[in-house]
Amino acid sequence: MNRWLLCMGALLLSFSAALLAQQVTYDGHEFDNEQQRRTYEALIKELRCPKCQNQNIADSNAPLAEDMRERAYQMVMAGQSKQQVIDYMVARYGNFAHYKPPFNAFTAVLWLAPLVIALAGIIIALRLSRKRSQPVALSDEEQRELAQLKERSKHD
């Protein structure tokens, strides 16, 4: 019985050691630790494929997105931070490559255009509603016709 427990304990210990020594994998890439995997995963979801229409590099099958994923992996494995990888991709592909572009003179249109469009829509809607709410005065001829119609409806 003791021999059986000793064998089971050794077997359990070897399995747990193998699990601890196992490298973390994601997207076919191996990582040295969980933090690298999380950084890589966050990067490929936050970086946009310049070739695709509004798709991140994690979801894109374009060759350019594959190259960007590979470069992000290499940089993460080299110990570079998430921000360093983002800065590299923006320098290479422009602000479009990042879903959260910084607010500066070049990206002001990206940040302000939705606000300007919304305000313009509200102003147009208010002006149109004011024009409709003002009653239109009837001409003398129209008032006579209206009076005749009212008179006919009383007799019917």
Coordinates of N, CA and C in Angstrom, one line a residue:
M1 N 0.8 -1.2 0.0 CA 0.0 0.0 0.0 C 0.9 1.3 0.0
N2 N 1.9 1.3 0.9 CA 2.8 2.4 0.9 C 3.5 2.6 -0.4
R3 N 3.9 1.5 -1.0 CA 4.6 1.6 -2.3 C 3.7 2.2 -3.4
W4 N 2.4 1.8 -3.3 CA 1.4 2.3 -4.3 C 1.3 3.8 -4.1
L5 N 1.1 4.3 -2.9 CA 1.0 5.7 -2.6 C 2.2 6.5 -3.0
L6 N 3.4 5.9 -2.8 CA 4.7 6.5 -3.2 C 4.7 6.7 -4.7
C7 N 4.3 5.7 -5.4 CA 4.3 5.7 -6.9 C 3.3 6.8 -7.4
M8 N 2.2 6.8 -6.8 CA 1.2 7.8 -7.2 C 1.6 9.2 -6.9
G9 N 2.3 9.4 -5.8 CA 2.8 10.7 -5.4 C 3.9 11.2 -6.4
A10 N 4.8 10.2 -6.8 CA 5.8 10.6 -7.7 C 5.3 10.9 -9.1
L11 N 4.2 10.1 -9.5 CA 3.6 10.4 -10.8 C 2.9 11.7 -10.8
L12 N 2.2 12.0 -9.7 CA 1.5 13.3 -9.6 C 2.5 14.5 -9.6
L13 N 3.6 14.3 -8.9 CA 4.7 15.3 -8.9 C 5.3 15.5 -10.2
S14 N 5.5 14.5 -11.0 CA 6.1 14.6 -12.3 C 5.2 15.3 -13.3
F15 N 3.8 15.0 -13.2 CA 2.9 15.7 -14.0 C 2.8 17.2 -13.7
S16 N 2.8 17.5 -12.4 CA 2.7 18.9 -12.0 C 4.0 19.7 -12.4
A17 N 5.1 19.0 -12.4 CA 6.4 19.7 -12.8 C 6.4 19.9 -14.3
A18 N 5.8 19.0 -15.0 CA 5.7 19.1 -16.5 C 4.8 20.3 -16.9
L19 N 3.7 20.4 -16.1 CA 2.8 21.5 -16.4 C 3.4 22.8 -16.1
L20 N 4.2 22.9 -15.0 CA 4.8 24.2 -14.7 C 5.9 24.6 -15.7
A21 N 6.6 23.6 -16.2 CA 7.7 23.8 -17.2 C 7.2 24.1 -18.6
Q22 N 5.9 23.8 -18.8 CA 5.3 24.0 -20.2 C 5.3 25.5 -20.5
Q23 N 5.6 25.8 -21.7 CA 5.5 27.2 -22.2 C 4.1 27.5 -22.6
V24 N 3.7 28.8 -22.4 CA 2.4 29.2 -22.8 C 2.4 29.5 -24.3
T25 N 1.3 29.0 -25.0 CA 1.2 29.2 -26.4 C -0.1 29.9 -26.7
Y26 N 0.0 30.7 -27.8 CA -1.2 31.5 -28.3 C -0.9 31.7 -29.8
D27 N -1.9 31.5 -30.6 CA -1.8 31.8 -32.0 C -0.6 31.1 -32.7
G28 N -0.3 29.9 -32.2 CA 0.9 29.2 -32.7 C 2.2 29.7 -32.2
H29 N 2.2 30.7 -31.4 CA 3.5 31.2 -30.8 C 3.6 30.7 -29.4
E30 N 4.9 30.5 -29.0 CA 5.2 30.1 -27.7 C 5.7 31.3 -26.9
F31 N 5.3 31.4 -25.7 CA 5.7 32.5 -24.8 C 6.4 32.0 -23.6
D32 N 7.3 32.8 -23.0 CA 8.0 32.3 -21.8 C 7.2 32.4 -20.6
N33 N 6.2 33.3 -20.6 CA 5.3 33.5 -19.4 C 4.0 34.0 -19.8
E34 N 3.1 34.0 -18.9 CA 1.7 34.5 -19.1 C 1.6 35.9 -19.5
Q35 N 2.5 36.8 -18.9 CA 2.4 38.2 -19.1 C 2.8 38.5 -20.6
Q36 N 3.7 37.8 -21.1 CA 4.0 38.0 -22.6 C 2.8 37.7 -23.4
R37 N 2.2 36.6 -23.1 CA 1.0 36.2 -23.9 C -0.1 37.2 -23.8
R38 N -0.3 37.7 -22.6 CA -1.4 38.7 -22.4 C -1.0 40.0 -23.2
T39 N 0.2 40.4 -23.1 CA 0.6 41.6 -23.8 C 0.4 41.5 -25.3
Y40 N 0.9 40.3 -25.9 CA 0.7 40.0 -27.3 C -0.8 40.0 -27.7
E41 N -1.6 39.4 -26.9 CA -3.0 39.3 -27.2 C -3.6 40.7 -27.2
A42 N -3.3 41.5 -26.2 CA -3.8 42.9 -26.2 C -3.4 43.7 -27.4
L43 N -2.1 43.5 -27.8 CA -1.6 44.2 -28.9 C -2.3 43.9 -30.2
I44 N -2.5 42.6 -30.5 CA -3.1 42.2 -31.8 C -4.6 42.6 -31.8
K45 N -5.2 42.8 -30.7 CA -6.6 43.2 -30.7 C -6.7 44.7 -30.8
E46 N -5.6 45.4 -30.4 CA -5.6 46.9 -30.4 C -5.0 47.5 -31.7
L47 N -4.3 46.7 -32.4 CA -3.7 47.2 -33.6 C -4.6 46.9 -34.8
R48 N -4.7 47.8 -35.7 CA -5.6 47.7 -36.8 C -4.8 47.4 -38.1
C49 N -5.4 46.5 -38.9 CA -4.8 46.1 -40.2 C -5.0 47.3 -41.2
P50 N -3.9 47.9 -41.7 CA -4.0 49.0 -42.6 C -4.7 48.6 -43.9
K51 N -4.6 47.3 -44.3 CA -5.2 46.9 -45.6 C -6.7 46.6 -45.4
C52 N -7.1 46.1 -44.3 CA -8.5 45.7 -44.1 C -9.4 46.9 -43.7
Q53 N -10.6 46.7 -43.9 CA -11.6 47.8 -43.5 C -12.0 47.6 -42.1
N54 N -11.3 48.4 -41.2 CA -11.7 48.4 -39.8 C -11.7 47.1 -39.1
Q55 N -10.6 46.3 -39.3 CA -10.4 45.0 -38.7 C -9.1 45.0 -38.0
N56 N -9.1 44.4 -36.7 CA -7.8 44.3 -36.0 C -7.0 43.2 -36.6
I57 N -5.7 43.2 -36.2 CA -4.8 42.2 -36.9 C -5.0 40.8 -36.3
A58 N -5.7 40.7 -35.2 CA -6.1 39.4 -34.7 C -7.1 38.7 -35.5
D59 N -8.0 39.5 -36.1 CA -9.1 38.9 -36.9 C -8.8 38.9 -38.4
S60 N -7.8 39.6 -38.8 CA -7.5 39.7 -40.2 C -6.7 38.6 -40.8
N61 N -7.0 38.1 -42.0 CA -6.2 37.1 -42.6 C -5.3 37.7 -43.7
A62 N -5.2 39.0 -43.8 CA -4.4 39.6 -44.8 C -2.9 39.3 -44.5
P63 N -2.1 39.2 -45.6 CA -0.7 38.9 -45.3 C 0.0 40.1 -44.5
L64 N -0.5 41.3 -44.7 CA 0.1 42.4 -43.9 C -0.2 42.2 -42.5
A65 N -1.4 41.8 -42.1 CA -1.8 41.5 -40.7 C -0.9 40.4 -40.1
E66 N -0.7 39.4 -40.9 CA 0.2 38.3 -40.5 C 1.6 38.8 -40.2
D67 N 2.1 39.7 -41.0 CA 3.4 40.3 -40.8 C 3.4 41.1 -39.5
M68 N 2.4 41.9 -39.3 CA 2.3 42.7 -38.1 C 2.2 41.9 -36.9
R69 N 1.4 40.8 -36.9 CA 1.4 39.9 -35.8 C 2.7 39.3 -35.5
E70 N 3.4 38.9 -36.5 CA 4.8 38.3 -36.3 C 5.7 39.3 -35.7
R71 N 5.7 40.5 -36.2 CA 6.6 41.6 -35.7 C 6.2 41.9 -34.3
A72 N 5.0 42.0 -33.9 CA 4.5 42.2 -32.6 C 5.1 41.1 -31.7
Y73 N 5.0 39.8 -32.1 CA 5.4 38.7 -31.3 C 6.9 38.8 -31.1
Q74 N 7.7 39.1 -32.1 CA 9.2 39.3 -32.0 C 9.5 40.4 -31.0
M75 N 8.8 41.5 -31.1 CA 9.1 42.6 -30.2 C 8.8 42.3 -28.7
V76 N 7.6 41.6 -28.5 CA 7.2 41.2 -27.2 C 8.3 40.2 -26.6
M77 N 8.7 39.3 -27.4 CA 9.7 38.3 -27.0 C 11.0 38.9 -26.7
A78 N 11.3 40.0 -27.4 CA 12.6 40.7 -27.2 C 12.5 41.6 -25.9
G79 N 11.4 41.6 -25.3 CA 11.2 42.4 -24.0 C 10.7 43.8 -24.2
Q80 N 10.3 44.1 -25.3 CA 9.8 45.5 -25.5 C 8.4 45.6 -24.9
S81 N 8.0 46.8 -24.5 CA 6.7 47.0 -23.8 C 5.6 47.2 -24.9
K82 N 4.4 47.1 -24.4 CA 3.3 47.3 -25.3 C 3.3 48.6 -26.0
Q83 N 3.7 49.7 -25.3 CA 3.7 51.0 -25.9 C 4.8 51.1 -26.9
Q84 N 5.9 50.4 -26.7 CA 7.0 50.5 -27.7 C 6.6 49.8 -29.0
V85 N 5.8 48.7 -28.9 CA 5.3 48.0 -30.0 C 4.4 48.9 -30.8
I86 N 3.4 49.5 -30.0 CA 2.5 50.4 -30.7 C 3.2 51.6 -31.4
D87 N 4.2 52.2 -30.7 CA 4.9 53.3 -31.3 C 5.6 52.9 -32.6
Y88 N 6.1 51.7 -32.6 CA 6.8 51.1 -33.8 C 5.8 51.0 -34.9
M89 N 4.6 50.4 -34.6 CA 3.6 50.1 -35.7 C 3.0 51.5 -36.2
V90 N 2.8 52.4 -35.3 CA 2.3 53.7 -35.7 C 3.4 54.5 -36.6
A91 N 4.6 54.4 -36.2 CA 5.7 55.0 -37.0 C 5.8 54.3 -38.4
R92 N 5.6 53.1 -38.5 CA 5.7 52.3 -39.7 C 4.4 52.5 -40.6
Y93 N 3.2 52.3 -40.0 CA 2.0 52.3 -40.8 C 1.1 53.5 -40.6
G94 N 1.4 54.4 -39.7 CA 0.6 55.6 -39.5 C -0.4 55.4 -38.3
N95 N -1.1 56.5 -38.0 CA -2.0 56.4 -36.9 C -3.2 55.5 -37.1
F96 N -3.5 55.2 -38.4 CA -4.6 54.3 -38.7 C -4.3 52.9 -38.1
A97 N -3.1 52.5 -37.9 CA -2.7 51.2 -37.4 C -3.1 51.0 -35.9
H98 N -3.5 52.1 -35.3 CA -3.8 52.0 -33.8 C -5.3 52.4 -33.7
Y99 N -6.0 51.6 -32.9 CA -7.5 51.9 -32.7 C -7.7 53.1 -31.8
K100 N -6.7 53.4 -31.0 CA -6.8 54.6 -30.1 C -5.7 55.6 -30.5
P101 N -5.9 56.3 -31.6 CA -4.9 57.3 -32.0 C -4.8 58.5 -31.0
P102 N -3.6 59.1 -30.8 CA -3.5 60.2 -29.9 C -4.2 61.4 -30.4
F103 N -4.5 62.3 -29.6 CA -5.1 63.6 -30.0 C -3.9 64.6 -30.3
N104 N -3.8 64.9 -31.6 CA -2.8 65.9 -32.0 C -3.3 66.6 -33.2
A105 N -2.5 67.5 -33.8 CA -2.9 68.2 -35.0 C -3.3 67.3 -36.1
F106 N -2.7 66.2 -36.3 CA -2.9 65.3 -37.4 C -4.2 64.5 -37.2
T107 N -4.5 64.2 -36.0 CA -5.7 63.3 -35.7 C -6.9 64.1 -35.1
A108 N -6.8 65.4 -35.1 CA -7.9 66.2 -34.5 C -9.2 65.9 -35.3
V109 N -9.1 65.7 -36.6 CA -10.3 65.5 -37.4 C -10.9 64.2 -37.0
L110 N -10.1 63.2 -36.7 CA -10.7 61.9 -36.3 C -11.5 62.0 -35.0
W111 N -11.0 62.8 -34.1 CA -11.6 63.0 -32.8 C -12.8 64.0 -32.8
L112 N -12.7 65.0 -33.6 CA -13.7 66.1 -33.6 C -14.8 65.9 -34.6
A113 N -14.5 65.2 -35.7 CA -15.5 65.0 -36.7 C -16.9 64.5 -36.2
P114 N -16.9 63.4 -35.4 CA -18.2 62.9 -34.9 C -18.9 63.9 -34.1
L115 N -18.2 64.7 -33.3 CA -18.9 65.8 -32.5 C -19.5 66.9 -33.4
V116 N -18.7 67.3 -34.4 CA -19.2 68.3 -35.3 C -20.4 67.8 -36.1
I117 N -20.3 66.6 -36.6 CA -21.4 66.0 -37.4 C -22.7 65.9 -36.5
A118 N -22.5 65.5 -35.2 CA -23.7 65.4 -34.3 C -24.3 66.8 -34.0
L119 N -23.5 67.8 -33.8 CA -24.0 69.1 -33.5 C -24.7 69.7 -34.8
A120 N -24.1 69.4 -36.0 CA -24.7 69.9 -37.2 C -26.1 69.3 -37.4
G121 N -26.2 68.0 -37.1 CA -27.5 67.3 -37.2 C -28.5 67.8 -36.2
I122 N -28.1 68.1 -35.0 CA -29.0 68.7 -34.0 C -29.5 70.1 -34.4
I123 N -28.6 70.9 -34.9 CA -29.0 72.2 -35.4 C -29.9 72.2 -36.5
I124 N -29.7 71.3 -37.5 CA -30.6 71.2 -38.7 C -31.9 70.7 -38.2
A125 N -32.0 69.7 -37.3 CA -33.3 69.2 -36.8 C -34.0 70.3 -36.1
L126 N -33.4 71.1 -35.3 CA -34.1 72.2 -34.6 C -34.6 73.2 -35.5
R127 N -33.8 73.6 -36.5 CA -34.3 74.6 -37.5 C -35.5 74.1 -38.3
L128 N -35.5 72.8 -38.7 CA -36.6 72.2 -39.4 C -37.8 72.1 -38.6
S129 N -37.7 71.8 -37.3 CA -38.9 71.7 -36.4 C -39.5 73.1 -36.1
R130 N -38.7 74.1 -36.1 CA -39.2 75.5 -35.8 C -40.0 76.0 -37.1
K131 N -39.5 75.6 -38.2 CA -40.1 76.1 -39.5 C -41.5 75.4 -39.6
R132 N -41.6 74.2 -39.2 CA -42.9 73.4 -39.3 C -43.9 73.9 -38.2
S133 N -43.4 74.4 -37.1 CA -44.3 74.7 -36.0 C -45.0 76.1 -36.2
Q134 N -44.5 76.9 -37.1 CA -45.1 78.2 -37.3 C -46.3 78.0 -38.2
P135 N -47.5 78.5 -37.8 CA -48.7 78.4 -38.6 C -48.6 79.2 -39.9
V136 N -49.2 78.7 -40.9 CA -49.2 79.4 -42.2 C -50.5 80.2 -42.3
A137 N -50.4 81.5 -42.6 CA -51.6 82.3 -42.7 C -52.3 82.0 -44.0
L138 N -53.7 81.9 -44.0 CA -54.5 81.6 -45.2 C -54.8 82.9 -45.9
S139 N -54.8 82.8 -47.2 CA -55.2 84.0 -48.0 C -56.7 84.2 -47.8
D140 N -57.2 85.4 -48.3 CA -58.6 85.7 -48.2 C -59.5 84.7 -49.0
E141 N -59.0 84.3 -50.1 CA -59.7 83.3 -50.9 C -59.8 81.9 -50.2
E142 N -58.7 81.5 -49.6 CA -58.6 80.2 -48.9 C -59.6 80.3 -47.6
Q143 N -59.6 81.4 -47.0 CA -60.5 81.6 -45.8 C -62.0 81.5 -46.2
R144 N -62.3 82.0 -47.4 CA -63.7 81.9 -47.9 C -64.1 80.5 -48.2
E145 N -63.1 79.8 -48.9 CA -63.4 78.3 -49.2 C -63.5 77.5 -47.9
L146 N -62.7 77.8 -46.9 CA -62.8 77.1 -45.6 C -64.2 77.4 -45.0
A147 N -64.6 78.6 -45.0 CA -65.9 78.9 -44.4 C -67.0 78.2 -45.2
Q148 N -66.9 78.1 -46.5 CA -68.0 77.4 -47.3 C -68.0 75.9 -46.9
L149 N -66.8 75.3 -46.8 CA -66.7 73.9 -46.4 C -67.3 73.6 -45.0
K150 N -67.1 74.5 -44.1 CA -67.6 74.4 -42.7 C -69.1 74.5 -42.8
E151 N -69.6 75.4 -43.6 CA -71.1 75.6 -43.8 C -71.7 74.3 -44.3
R152 N -71.1 73.8 -45.3 CA -71.6 72.5 -46.0 C -71.6 71.4 -45.0
S153 N -70.6 71.3 -44.2 CA -70.5 70.1 -43.2 C -71.5 70.2 -42.1
K154 N -72.0 71.5 -41.8 CA -73.0 71.6 -40.8 C -74.4 71.1 -41.3
H155 N -74.6 71.3 -42.6 CA -75.9 70.9 -43.2 C -75.9 69.4 -43.5
D156 N -74.8 68.8 -43.7 CA -74.8 67.3 -44.0 C -75.0 66.5 -42.8

